[in-house]
Amino acid sequence: MRILCSSTLIGEALLILFAGLVAMQLSDVSTGTIWTVSGVAMLLCVLLCGIIERPGAVAVGWALQIGLIASGLVLPTMYVLGAVFAALWWCSVRYGRRIDEIKAARAAAAPSAGTPAAAPAATA
C-alpha cells in the first residue's frame, strides 16, 4: 500500500504546486493566501508518504482529497482534478491493501529461510 499511496500523494503535491501557479494568475485570492494553503497541502502530502501505514493516515489522506476537491471554489478545474485524484486515492488504498494481504499470505505459506532442511534418515 505504501508505494501506491505514496505515488498518488507525490502526484497530488505536484498538482497542488501547478494549481497554485494557475490560481495566482486567475483568481482574486491573495498570493500569500494561495501559497500558504498550497504549501501546507504540499507538505502534508509529502509527510503523509512517510506515515501512510500508521493508523489514521488513510483518513488524513481522505481529508486531503476533500480539500483538493473543495479547492474548486477558487479554481473550478480543481473539481474535476480533485475527483480524479480522489479516485486514484481510493484505488491506491484498495489495491494496495490487497497487495499487502497477498504478500503476507505468501510469506506465511513459504518456508522460512533460516530453518535447516530435514536431514535424511540414516540407515543402519
PDB file of C-alpha atoms in Angstrom:
ATOM      1  CA  MET A   1       0.000   0.000   0.000  1.00  0.00           C
ATOM      2  CA  ARG A   2       2.884   2.273   0.785  1.00  0.00           C
ATOM      3  CA  ILE A   3       4.150   2.530  -2.794  1.00  0.00           C
ATOM      4  CA  LEU A   4       0.763   3.097  -4.447  1.00  0.00           C
ATOM      5  CA  CYS A   5      -0.427   5.661  -1.908  1.00  0.00           C
ATOM      6  CA  SER A   6       2.906   7.484  -1.863  1.00  0.00           C
ATOM      7  CA  SER A   7       2.909   7.720  -5.662  1.00  0.00           C
ATOM      8  CA  THR A   8      -0.573   9.215  -5.594  1.00  0.00           C
ATOM      9  CA  LEU A   9       0.390  11.697  -2.879  1.00  0.00           C
ATOM     10  CA  ILE A  10       3.524  12.861  -4.712  1.00  0.00           C
ATOM     11  CA  GLY A  11       1.481  13.352  -7.889  1.00  0.00           C
ATOM     12  CA  GLU A  12      -1.038  15.268  -5.839  1.00  0.00           C
ATOM     13  CA  ALA A  13       1.671  17.505  -4.373  1.00  0.00           C
ATOM     14  CA  LEU A  14       2.798  18.366  -7.901  1.00  0.00           C
ATOM     15  CA  LEU A  15      -0.797  19.060  -8.906  1.00  0.00           C
ATOM     16  CA  ILE A  16      -1.178  21.418  -5.950  1.00  0.00           C
ATOM     17  CA  LEU A  17       2.030  23.229  -6.950  1.00  0.00           C
ATOM     18  CA  PHE A  18       0.837  23.786 -10.505  1.00  0.00           C
ATOM     19  CA  ALA A  19      -2.692  24.663  -9.384  1.00  0.00           C
ATOM     20  CA  GLY A  20      -1.196  27.282  -7.073  1.00  0.00           C
ATOM     21  CA  LEU A  21       0.642  28.843 -10.002  1.00  0.00           C
ATOM     22  CA  VAL A  22      -2.543  28.951 -12.057  1.00  0.00           C
ATOM     23  CA  ALA A  23      -4.680  30.233  -9.179  1.00  0.00           C
ATOM     24  CA  MET A  24      -2.192  33.009  -8.570  1.00  0.00           C
ATOM     25  CA  GLN A  25      -2.920  34.339 -12.074  1.00  0.00           C
ATOM     26  CA  LEU A  26      -6.630  33.569 -12.438  1.00  0.00           C
ATOM     27  CA  SER A  27      -8.192  34.139  -9.016  1.00  0.00           C
ATOM     28  CA  ASP A  28      -8.821  37.145  -6.811  1.00  0.00           C
ATOM     29  CA  VAL A  29      -7.307  35.419  -3.771  1.00  0.00           C
ATOM     30  CA  SER A  30      -4.091  36.991  -2.499  1.00  0.00           C
ATOM     31  CA  THR A  31      -0.805  35.395  -3.486  1.00  0.00           C
ATOM     32  CA  GLY A  32       0.173  34.914   0.158  1.00  0.00           C
ATOM     33  CA  THR A  33      -3.017  33.026   0.926  1.00  0.00           C
ATOM     34  CA  ILE A  34      -2.653  30.808  -2.135  1.00  0.00           C
ATOM     35  CA  TRP A  35       0.928  29.855  -1.291  1.00  0.00           C
ATOM     36  CA  THR A  36       0.227  29.361   2.397  1.00  0.00           C
ATOM     37  CA  VAL A  37      -2.629  26.959   1.698  1.00  0.00           C
ATOM     38  CA  SER A  38      -0.796  25.274  -1.183  1.00  0.00           C
ATOM     39  CA  GLY A  39       2.420  24.962   0.815  1.00  0.00           C
ATOM     40  CA  VAL A  40       0.661  23.368   3.781  1.00  0.00           C
ATOM     41  CA  ALA A  41      -1.185  20.950   1.483  1.00  0.00           C
ATOM     42  CA  MET A  42       2.011  20.005  -0.382  1.00  0.00           C
ATOM     43  CA  LEU A  43       3.880  19.496   2.887  1.00  0.00           C
ATOM     44  CA  LEU A  44       1.038  17.340   4.190  1.00  0.00           C
ATOM     45  CA  CYS A  45       1.179  15.201   1.028  1.00  0.00           C
ATOM     46  CA  VAL A  46       4.911  14.611   1.402  1.00  0.00           C
ATOM     47  CA  LEU A  47       4.766  13.945   5.155  1.00  0.00           C
ATOM     48  CA  LEU A  48       1.843  11.581   4.703  1.00  0.00           C
ATOM     49  CA  CYS A  49       4.011   9.457   2.388  1.00  0.00           C
ATOM     50  CA  GLY A  50       6.221   8.592   5.347  1.00  0.00           C
ATOM     51  CA  ILE A  51       3.457   7.627   7.752  1.00  0.00           C
ATOM     52  CA  ILE A  52       0.938   6.071   5.381  1.00  0.00           C
ATOM     53  CA  GLU A  53       0.936   2.707   7.171  1.00  0.00           C
ATOM     54  CA  ARG A  54       0.150   4.199  10.587  1.00  0.00           C
ATOM     55  CA  PRO A  55      -3.388   4.234  11.969  1.00  0.00           C
ATOM     56  CA  GLY A  56      -5.379   7.239  10.821  1.00  0.00           C
ATOM     57  CA  ALA A  57      -3.083   8.136   7.929  1.00  0.00           C
ATOM     58  CA  VAL A  58      -5.557   6.948   5.291  1.00  0.00           C
ATOM     59  CA  ALA A  59      -8.256   9.104   6.909  1.00  0.00           C
ATOM     60  CA  VAL A  60      -5.939  12.123   6.703  1.00  0.00           C
ATOM     61  CA  GLY A  61      -5.429  11.252   3.037  1.00  0.00           C
ATOM     62  CA  TRP A  62      -9.213  11.283   2.536  1.00  0.00           C
ATOM     63  CA  ALA A  63      -9.402  14.703   4.218  1.00  0.00           C
ATOM     64  CA  LEU A  64      -6.720  15.881   1.820  1.00  0.00           C
ATOM     65  CA  GLN A  65      -8.788  14.600  -1.119  1.00  0.00           C
ATOM     66  CA  ILE A  66     -11.839  16.507   0.129  1.00  0.00           C
ATOM     67  CA  GLY A  67      -9.727  19.640   0.453  1.00  0.00           C
ATOM     68  CA  LEU A  68      -8.437  19.193  -3.075  1.00  0.00           C
ATOM     69  CA  ILE A  69     -11.975  18.923  -4.435  1.00  0.00           C
ATOM     70  CA  ALA A  70     -13.019  21.946  -2.357  1.00  0.00           C
ATOM     71  CA  SER A  71     -10.229  23.977  -3.945  1.00  0.00           C
ATOM     72  CA  GLY A  72     -12.542  24.066  -6.953  1.00  0.00           C
ATOM     73  CA  LEU A  73     -14.145  27.068  -5.246  1.00  0.00           C
ATOM     74  CA  VAL A  74     -11.027  29.042  -6.172  1.00  0.00           C
ATOM     75  CA  LEU A  75     -10.106  27.272  -9.389  1.00  0.00           C
ATOM     76  CA  PRO A  76     -13.082  25.421 -10.972  1.00  0.00           C
ATOM     77  CA  THR A  77     -10.863  22.955 -12.838  1.00  0.00           C
ATOM     78  CA  MET A  78      -9.897  21.508  -9.473  1.00  0.00           C
ATOM     79  CA  TYR A  79     -13.341  19.959  -9.091  1.00  0.00           C
ATOM     80  CA  VAL A  80     -12.501  17.555 -11.894  1.00  0.00           C
ATOM     81  CA  LEU A  81      -8.842  17.067 -10.992  1.00  0.00           C
ATOM     82  CA  GLY A  82      -9.743  16.612  -7.320  1.00  0.00           C
ATOM     83  CA  ALA A  83     -12.276  13.943  -8.247  1.00  0.00           C
ATOM     84  CA  VAL A  84      -9.661  12.185 -10.399  1.00  0.00           C
ATOM     85  CA  PHE A  85      -7.168  12.161  -7.532  1.00  0.00           C
ATOM     86  CA  ALA A  86      -9.845  11.011  -5.086  1.00  0.00           C
ATOM     87  CA  ALA A  87     -10.487   8.058  -7.411  1.00  0.00           C
ATOM     88  CA  LEU A  88      -6.745   7.393  -7.612  1.00  0.00           C
ATOM     89  CA  TRP A  89      -6.548   7.544  -3.811  1.00  0.00           C
ATOM     90  CA  TRP A  90      -9.395   5.049  -3.497  1.00  0.00           C
ATOM     91  CA  CYS A  91      -7.683   2.683  -5.946  1.00  0.00           C
ATOM     92  CA  SER A  92      -4.330   3.086  -4.201  1.00  0.00           C
ATOM     93  CA  VAL A  93      -5.785   2.255  -0.804  1.00  0.00           C
ATOM     94  CA  ARG A  94      -7.960  -0.615  -2.012  1.00  0.00           C
ATOM     95  CA  TYR A  95      -5.464  -2.356  -4.254  1.00  0.00           C
ATOM     96  CA  GLY A  96      -2.532  -1.507  -2.002  1.00  0.00           C
ATOM     97  CA  ARG A  97      -4.235  -3.343   0.860  1.00  0.00           C
ATOM     98  CA  ARG A  98      -4.939  -6.303  -1.418  1.00  0.00           C
ATOM     99  CA  ILE A  99      -1.291  -6.439  -2.451  1.00  0.00           C
ATOM    100  CA  ASP A 100      -0.225  -6.321   1.209  1.00  0.00           C
ATOM    101  CA  GLU A 101      -2.607  -9.194   2.027  1.00  0.00           C
ATOM    102  CA  ILE A 102      -1.271 -11.292  -0.847  1.00  0.00           C
ATOM    103  CA  LYS A 103       2.328 -10.625   0.199  1.00  0.00           C
ATOM    104  CA  ALA A 104       1.538 -11.582   3.808  1.00  0.00           C
ATOM    105  CA  ALA A 105      -0.178 -14.789   2.693  1.00  0.00           C
ATOM    106  CA  ARG A 106       2.773 -15.749   0.511  1.00  0.00           C
ATOM    107  CA  ALA A 107       5.229 -15.007   3.308  1.00  0.00           C
ATOM    108  CA  ALA A 108       3.215 -17.153   5.720  1.00  0.00           C
ATOM    109  CA  ALA A 109       2.996 -20.028   3.250  1.00  0.00           C
ATOM    110  CA  ALA A 110       6.683 -20.027   2.308  1.00  0.00           C
ATOM    111  CA  PRO A 111       9.094 -21.985   4.469  1.00  0.00           C
ATOM    112  CA  SER A 112      11.396 -19.708   6.378  1.00  0.00           C
ATOM    113  CA  ALA A 113      14.920 -19.428   5.006  1.00  0.00           C
ATOM    114  CA  GLY A 114      16.553 -19.809   8.426  1.00  0.00           C
ATOM    115  CA  THR A 115      15.200 -23.303   9.108  1.00  0.00           C
ATOM    116  CA  PRO A 116      17.504 -26.125   8.067  1.00  0.00           C
ATOM    117  CA  ALA A 117      16.088 -28.770   5.806  1.00  0.00           C
ATOM    118  CA  ALA A 118      15.302 -32.084   7.429  1.00  0.00           C
ATOM    119  CA  ALA A 119      18.247 -34.420   7.281  1.00  0.00           C
ATOM    120  CA  PRO A 120      17.632 -37.759   5.578  1.00  0.00           C
ATOM    121  CA  ALA A 121      17.151 -40.663   7.943  1.00  0.00           C
ATOM    122  CA  ALA A 122      20.267 -42.737   8.475  1.00  0.00           C
ATOM    123  CA  THR A 123      20.013 -46.376   7.540  1.00  0.00           C
ATOM    124  CA  ALA A 124      21.764 -48.996   9.595  1.00  0.00           C
TER     125      ALA A 124
END
